[in-house]
């Protein structure tokens, strides 16, 4: 065999292609951030146009890359120096300058990093486009029914044996008194409880009996403070009373609304509206100590959930950071049997993390908001992936030193060969993360932008700063195994390799000798995994992911006391072409149309109750009167053309049954519009929590289909350029798919059977992208090493065995280091992060221990020389035809 042409042009072409892709993605992000919803409508939500745009961008990038790869190169004849050999040479000669550059960059990034919290948001809003039906319904609802909107109010839930007793009354009134003191809560607008409503009804009662307003207000206030609720509850309409007190009288609702929502980048420690949640909980705790009586209290609702998400992220980092750092220190120390070695990759990636956070501040400030979950994820991913890259390079340096090469040559060879491997791996990771930025979901865009940028910085540090430190420190990086100890270690390692083959050599030898058996066993394990993956159920409730948060526990208690339908009701808005409320009554046409729609919705499965202008209290009324006039008028918009129907489901809003009910309501509305003349010209929109979740799910799945196509195509191109082989590029893609199936099946079993909860529906979608990025690392490490061994003239099977033998220990160690770093996410209070931590950690261990050790060698054995088939201008390994023809007679003679 002989080497093919140098990789200079390929890498320059690949860089240009990725640059074009990055600029295209950045342009899309900027347009989206500037509220250019045309891009969303015509690109993100139309699959054919999305694929067309993506393919066009890929073709443009590929063309630019190909042109550069053919145009750039040395002008003088002679052998070309590989790109990473040039980088290695530069590091060897200019290592002090490189270290100085990174020191200056870190110093410049430090003030920006400190401001990162100013562009971090706890809100995951922005999940659906403005063109979705639920978003249009929310817009119309806000215009025509200007009530307190989502994330501007908190719910206080009181639980006791009897919440109508005097103790609860005194507690509620004192809570109102303290919270409404000026300065206690920021921008507080209303405190609404059954007693504040009773005060209003009593005031009206006293006014009707001839008292002036001041006296009526004073007497009403005195009555609620001194008399039990039963004394004046008849004045309150039963429907209103039942919405504040549970049927069994064991729970009471209080709402506290504010005049503004939290800021876009609010956190519970800085945003005054979110800080209100913490203040309310402190005041409630003090009152419970003073008055007692209540068995449990919760501050819940959208505002409280947002605050708990922020608090949970801060607490998560305080737990995850020391565990991640400790795991990496221990595992790296054990692998190298050294004290200093773990400090170098950790310290270098720590500097990279600081630099990345400075860059993220600029991204969050000018491109896309950074979600707090993404910052937690960034820490573990950068430490896990970044230390993998640094350790892989340092392990190659140690290998070269064991073989007897001097320090400079060892650094040069490490960057030349390991540098290409980690650059390829990082490229696939960046591609996978960057694909997330086309999503309309803030969390996904944030994760994609944050992690893609973070991995890029980690790559640059690993390629330049780490080898520069090694050049300065030399073998002291392996202290206490340095000096004479290192020489003795090297001699012992050479003898051990010569005397007895290790586990990985034996495993690879088995795979190349019995490839069909290995692949049959892999298929046997895959069948039940595929079944579990296809039949497993997922959850749509993001709030439930914060299972230990007070707000989530409060929602559960609220559901148990008032019924599941009270959480996130569904709104059906009907906009007529003409006024519908005339002379104190609904017009006959509008009343008939609304009641027909209400009656048909009530008949659907999972619908518990429908309220609206024709049935303000849940049952049809014959007409308006002074008793129900206010209730009827409350369901008619300010334009006097829009009616609001509120639908309560039997199940909570985020179950699959509730999402199906939304689809049924929409189908029903369409059918009625075609058969019911009064509804034919009306606009009917279905919104609310269930509808928003359904629209978000549908849009996300569509967007992820596009992300999958972009990711697979782009990674295939990268692997083809680097490996120069169609079969190997395809093997890399398919083997990661196998890891994804196994990992997701294990995740479903772990969550359902161990944690007793469901996996969020978005986890398998994101898992696909994450594993095609992160999980590709070890495949690339082994495939590039196989290619390196093959370029030395070895037969394919021998190259495979030698490559697995040489890289088995380090790749397995890297897998456990990454799994340990990501496994620390299991300490998070957020089930989303727990799911990612378990799934990715399990997948990378599977990939290193099973896929890379057994399956890849087995497939390579079956492929033989066909494994290196690829386009001539990219082929990295080729066979010498003369040598092959010379071997043929020898084989026949034997």
Short mmCIF file of N, CA and C in Angstrom, two decimals, residues 120-122 267 306-321 371-377 546 828-830 833:
data_model
loop_
_atom_site.label_atom_id
_atom_site.label_comp_id
_atom_site.label_asym_id
_atom_site.label_seq_id
_atom_site.Cartn_x
_atom_site.Cartn_y
_atom_site.Cartn_z
N UNK A 120 -28.85 35.36 30.42
CA UNK A 120 -29.36 34.01 30.64
C UNK A 120 -30.81 34.10 31.08
N UNK A 121 -31.66 33.29 30.47
CA UNK A 121 -33.08 33.29 30.79
C UNK A 121 -33.50 31.95 31.35
N UNK A 122 -34.51 31.98 32.26
CA UNK A 122 -35.06 30.75 32.81
C UNK A 122 -36.30 30.31 32.05
N UNK A 267 -33.55 35.96 36.36
CA UNK A 267 -33.25 34.83 37.23
C UNK A 267 -33.83 35.13 38.61
N UNK A 306 -41.13 29.15 36.63
CA UNK A 306 -39.98 29.84 36.04
C UNK A 306 -38.93 30.13 37.11
N UNK A 307 -39.38 30.61 38.28
CA UNK A 307 -38.45 30.89 39.38
C UNK A 307 -37.76 29.62 39.85
N UNK A 308 -38.52 28.53 39.97
CA UNK A 308 -37.93 27.27 40.43
C UNK A 308 -36.93 26.71 39.43
N UNK A 309 -37.18 26.94 38.15
CA UNK A 309 -36.22 26.51 37.13
C UNK A 309 -34.90 27.23 37.31
N UNK A 310 -34.97 28.54 37.58
CA UNK A 310 -33.76 29.32 37.80
C UNK A 310 -33.04 28.87 39.07
N UNK A 311 -33.79 28.69 40.15
CA UNK A 311 -33.19 28.24 41.42
C UNK A 311 -32.58 26.85 41.25
N UNK A 312 -33.31 25.97 40.55
CA UNK A 312 -32.82 24.62 40.35
C UNK A 312 -31.53 24.59 39.55
N UNK A 313 -31.41 25.45 38.52
CA UNK A 313 -30.18 25.49 37.72
C UNK A 313 -28.98 25.91 38.56
N UNK A 314 -29.19 26.91 39.42
CA UNK A 314 -28.09 27.36 40.29
C UNK A 314 -27.67 26.26 41.25
N UNK A 315 -28.67 25.59 41.85
CA UNK A 315 -28.35 24.50 42.77
C UNK A 315 -27.70 23.32 42.05
N UNK A 316 -28.16 23.06 40.82
CA UNK A 316 -27.58 21.97 40.06
C UNK A 316 -26.09 22.18 39.83
N UNK A 317 -25.74 23.40 39.43
CA UNK A 317 -24.33 23.70 39.17
C UNK A 317 -23.48 23.51 40.42
N UNK A 318 -24.02 23.91 41.57
CA UNK A 318 -23.26 23.77 42.82
C UNK A 318 -23.02 22.31 43.17
N UNK A 319 -23.92 21.41 42.73
CA UNK A 319 -23.72 19.98 42.97
C UNK A 319 -22.90 19.33 41.87
N UNK A 320 -23.17 19.71 40.62
CA UNK A 320 -22.56 19.04 39.48
C UNK A 320 -21.09 19.40 39.31
N UNK A 321 -20.74 20.67 39.52
CA UNK A 321 -19.37 21.12 39.28
C UNK A 321 -18.33 20.31 40.07
N UNK A 371 -30.38 29.96 27.45
CA UNK A 371 -31.24 29.37 28.48
C UNK A 371 -30.39 28.79 29.60
N UNK A 372 -30.86 28.89 30.87
CA UNK A 372 -30.03 28.49 31.99
C UNK A 372 -29.67 27.00 31.95
N UNK A 373 -30.58 26.17 31.43
CA UNK A 373 -30.25 24.75 31.30
C UNK A 373 -29.06 24.55 30.37
N UNK A 374 -28.93 25.39 29.35
CA UNK A 374 -27.82 25.26 28.41
C UNK A 374 -26.49 25.56 29.09
N UNK A 375 -26.46 26.49 30.05
CA UNK A 375 -25.20 26.79 30.74
C UNK A 375 -24.76 25.62 31.61
N UNK A 376 -25.73 24.93 32.24
CA UNK A 376 -25.38 23.73 33.02
C UNK A 376 -24.83 22.65 32.10
N UNK A 377 -25.49 22.48 30.97
CA UNK A 377 -25.07 21.49 29.98
C UNK A 377 -23.68 21.83 29.44
N UNK A 546 -39.12 19.20 36.71
CA UNK A 546 -38.61 19.72 37.98
C UNK A 546 -39.37 19.05 39.12
N UNK A 828 -28.80 16.40 38.82
CA UNK A 828 -29.65 17.57 38.56
C UNK A 828 -31.07 17.32 39.07
N UNK A 829 -31.74 18.41 39.38
CA UNK A 829 -33.16 18.32 39.76
C UNK A 829 -34.06 18.33 38.55
N UNK A 830 -33.47 18.52 37.37
CA UNK A 830 -34.22 18.62 36.12
C UNK A 830 -34.18 17.28 35.39
N UNK A 833 -32.20 17.14 32.06
CA UNK A 833 -30.76 16.95 32.18
C UNK A 833 -30.42 15.55 32.66
#
